[in-house]
Amino acid sequence: MSQNLALLPPDEKQMIELDKQASYAVWQVKNGVAERGILLQQTQAQTEDSMREHFEHCVEKYSKIMGL
């Protein structure tokens, strides 16, 4: 089943974008492209508490998956 992500509400689009950003940030740290501090910087860059918590959750999830 395919879904058009453009049709999602803005909040859900933002959650998906944060998930992608977290995945990429963890990948960068794992592959030596960026320092571990990038994770903290990107977490602090989130202005809303709910977005910050979601980003932190995604970072934890991808850290476990990638063995970081």
XYZ file of N, CA, C and O in Angstrom:
272
model
N 0.837 -1.174 0.000
C 0.000 0.000 0.000
C 0.886 1.244 0.000
O 1.787 1.376 0.814
N 0.647 2.134 -0.909
C 1.448 3.354 -0.944
C 0.607 4.534 -0.466
O -0.611 4.553 -0.626
N 1.307 5.485 0.128
C 0.637 6.686 0.610
C 1.362 7.895 0.062
O 2.585 7.884 -0.082
N 0.625 8.926 -0.225
C 1.211 10.173 -0.664
C 1.522 11.005 0.581
O 0.613 11.497 1.255
N 2.799 11.150 0.887
C 3.188 11.881 2.094
C 2.815 13.354 2.026
O 2.660 14.007 3.052
N 2.648 13.879 0.834
C 2.270 15.282 0.685
C 0.868 15.545 1.214
O 0.525 16.686 1.535
N 0.070 14.508 1.330
C -1.303 14.680 1.802
C -1.424 14.607 3.322
O -2.502 14.834 3.865
N -0.337 14.306 4.006
C -0.367 14.235 5.470
C -0.505 15.623 6.077
O -0.072 16.624 5.488
N -1.043 15.685 7.293
C -1.097 16.969 8.006
C 0.318 17.475 8.298
O 1.261 16.681 8.413
N 0.482 18.786 8.428
C 1.821 19.366 8.666
C 2.565 18.780 9.865
O 3.783 18.594 9.803
N 1.857 18.470 10.942
C 2.528 17.907 12.123
C 3.140 16.545 11.819
O 4.251 16.248 12.255
N 2.429 15.721 11.077
C 2.958 14.401 10.730
C 4.132 14.522 9.763
O 5.099 13.761 9.858
N 4.061 15.478 8.847
C 5.187 15.714 7.932
C 6.424 16.117 8.722
O 7.536 15.667 8.434
N 6.235 16.960 9.736
C 7.359 17.410 10.568
C 7.970 16.240 11.331
O 9.194 16.140 11.441
N 7.137 15.344 11.828
C 7.639 14.171 12.557
C 8.465 13.279 11.631
O 9.523 12.781 12.028
N 8.018 13.105 10.409
C 8.763 12.300 9.435
C 10.090 12.970 9.112
O 11.129 12.308 9.032
N 10.082 14.275 8.953
C 11.312 15.011 8.654
C 12.304 14.893 9.812
O 13.506 14.702 9.592
N 11.824 14.998 11.034
C 12.703 14.856 12.196
C 13.288 13.453 12.270
O 14.456 13.277 12.625
N 12.505 12.455 11.917
C 12.989 11.080 11.899
C 14.121 10.940 10.881
O 15.161 10.337 11.168
N 13.948 11.524 9.714
C 14.992 11.473 8.684
C 16.254 12.198 9.144
O 17.369 11.717 8.934
N 16.093 13.356 9.772
C 17.240 14.117 10.252
C 17.997 13.349 11.327
O 19.237 13.341 11.350
N 17.267 12.701 12.221
C 17.907 11.915 13.279
C 18.683 10.754 12.680
O 19.820 10.486 13.070
N 18.084 10.085 11.732
C 18.756 8.960 11.077
C 20.044 9.410 10.417
O 21.095 8.774 10.552
N 19.993 10.518 9.717
C 21.176 11.026 9.021
C 22.255 11.471 10.005
O 23.442 11.198 9.805
N 21.849 12.132 11.087
C 22.825 12.590 12.081
C 23.538 11.410 12.730
O 24.768 11.427 12.890
N 22.799 10.369 13.072
C 23.411 9.182 13.675
C 24.338 8.514 12.655
O 25.440 8.077 12.996
N 23.913 8.454 11.413
C 24.752 7.873 10.359
C 26.069 8.645 10.237
O 27.132 8.055 10.105
N 25.986 10.000 10.275
C 27.185 10.830 10.176
C 28.157 10.526 11.312
O 29.364 10.415 11.088
N 27.650 10.404 12.532
C 28.504 10.121 13.684
C 29.115 8.731 13.549
O 30.315 8.556 13.747
N 28.312 7.765 13.180
C 28.810 6.386 13.052
C 29.908 6.282 12.000
O 30.869 5.549 12.170
N 29.801 7.033 10.925
C 30.760 6.949 9.830
C 31.875 7.987 9.915
O 32.643 8.146 8.972
N 31.957 8.686 11.037
C 33.050 9.620 11.262
C 32.969 10.903 10.461
O 33.947 11.636 10.370
N 31.814 11.185 9.906
C 31.634 12.403 9.121
C 31.424 13.609 10.038
O 31.801 14.724 9.708
N 30.827 13.357 11.221
C 30.546 14.432 12.177
C 30.862 13.944 13.591
O 30.915 12.742 13.848
N 31.057 14.893 14.476
C 31.304 14.589 15.883
C 29.980 14.290 16.587
O 28.913 14.689 16.128
N 30.070 13.620 17.715
C 28.888 13.263 18.487
C 28.084 14.495 18.923
O 26.879 14.413 19.133
N 28.738 15.626 19.046
C 28.070 16.863 19.454
C 26.978 17.309 18.512
O 26.091 18.074 18.896
N 27.011 16.821 17.268
C 25.970 17.196 16.305
C 24.591 16.735 16.777
O 23.589 17.402 16.535
N 24.553 15.607 17.484
C 23.276 15.093 17.978
C 22.675 16.052 19.004
O 21.481 16.343 18.966
N 23.512 16.551 19.887
C 23.050 17.505 20.895
C 22.646 18.826 20.249
O 21.616 19.397 20.592
N 23.431 19.296 19.304
C 23.113 20.548 18.618
C 21.768 20.474 17.916
O 20.960 21.393 18.004
N 21.541 19.384 17.214
C 20.277 19.256 16.485
C 19.100 19.071 17.430
O 18.004 19.534 17.149
N 19.335 18.420 18.556
C 18.268 18.267 19.539
C 17.890 19.626 20.110
O 16.710 19.958 20.213
N 18.883 20.416 20.452
C 18.618 21.736 21.029
C 18.018 22.697 20.012
O 17.372 23.672 20.387
N 18.201 22.429 18.737
C 17.667 23.301 17.695
C 16.148 23.186 17.570
O 15.497 24.071 17.001
N 15.578 22.124 18.111
C 14.127 21.941 18.043
C 13.468 22.904 19.025
O 13.799 22.932 20.194
N 12.526 23.689 18.532
C 11.932 24.735 19.357
C 10.799 24.231 20.239
O 10.607 24.733 21.334
N 10.061 23.248 19.783
C 8.935 22.745 20.564
C 9.363 21.508 21.360
O 10.127 20.685 20.869
N 8.835 21.390 22.571
C 9.180 20.255 23.429
C 8.804 18.926 22.790
O 9.567 17.966 22.854
N 7.633 18.874 22.167
C 7.192 17.607 21.572
C 8.107 17.210 20.413
O 8.417 16.033 20.238
N 8.556 18.191 19.650
C 9.463 17.905 18.538
C 10.834 17.465 19.062
O 11.457 16.565 18.520
N 11.291 18.104 20.130
C 12.573 17.754 20.733
C 12.530 16.320 21.269
O 13.446 15.539 21.041
N 11.433 15.980 21.951
C 11.293 14.625 22.481
C 11.248 13.591 21.357
O 11.848 12.528 21.467
N 10.541 13.906 20.285
C 10.463 12.985 19.153
C 11.843 12.800 18.520
O 12.238 11.678 18.202
N 12.578 13.899 18.358
C 13.915 13.815 17.784
C 14.826 12.961 18.661
O 15.549 12.102 18.165
N 14.780 13.188 19.979
C 15.602 12.402 20.911
C 15.251 10.920 20.822
O 16.137 10.063 20.831
N 13.954 10.625 20.745
C 13.517 9.233 20.620
C 14.069 8.608 19.337
O 14.545 7.475 19.348
N 14.019 9.353 18.248
C 14.526 8.851 16.967
C 16.041 8.641 17.022
O 16.549 7.654 16.486
N 16.756 9.554 17.662
C 18.213 9.398 17.799
C 18.516 8.124 18.580
O 19.394 7.348 18.199
N 17.790 7.894 19.669
C 17.989 6.669 20.461
C 17.710 5.432 19.608
O 18.469 4.461 19.641
N 16.625 5.482 18.858
C 16.230 4.349 18.017
C 17.327 4.036 16.992
O 17.746 2.883 16.862
N 17.800 5.050 16.292
C 18.806 4.807 15.260
C 20.184 4.493 15.857
O 20.967 3.772 15.243
N 20.463 5.009 17.035
C 21.721 4.665 17.708
C 21.762 3.187 18.030
O 22.801 2.535 17.862
N 20.641 2.635 18.474
C 20.575 1.205 18.766
C 20.688 0.392 17.482
O 21.402 -0.600 17.436
N 19.978 0.807 16.455
C 19.988 0.077 15.195
C 21.379 0.057 14.581
O 21.837 -0.977 14.085
N 22.065 1.195 14.628
C 23.373 1.312 13.988
C 24.525 0.941 14.922
O 25.692 1.028 14.542
N 24.205 0.567 16.149
C 25.233 0.146 17.089
C 26.166 1.260 17.510
O 27.353 1.067 17.666
N 25.610 2.434 17.719
C 26.423 3.587 18.095
C 26.541 3.700 19.588
O 25.721 3.545 20.362
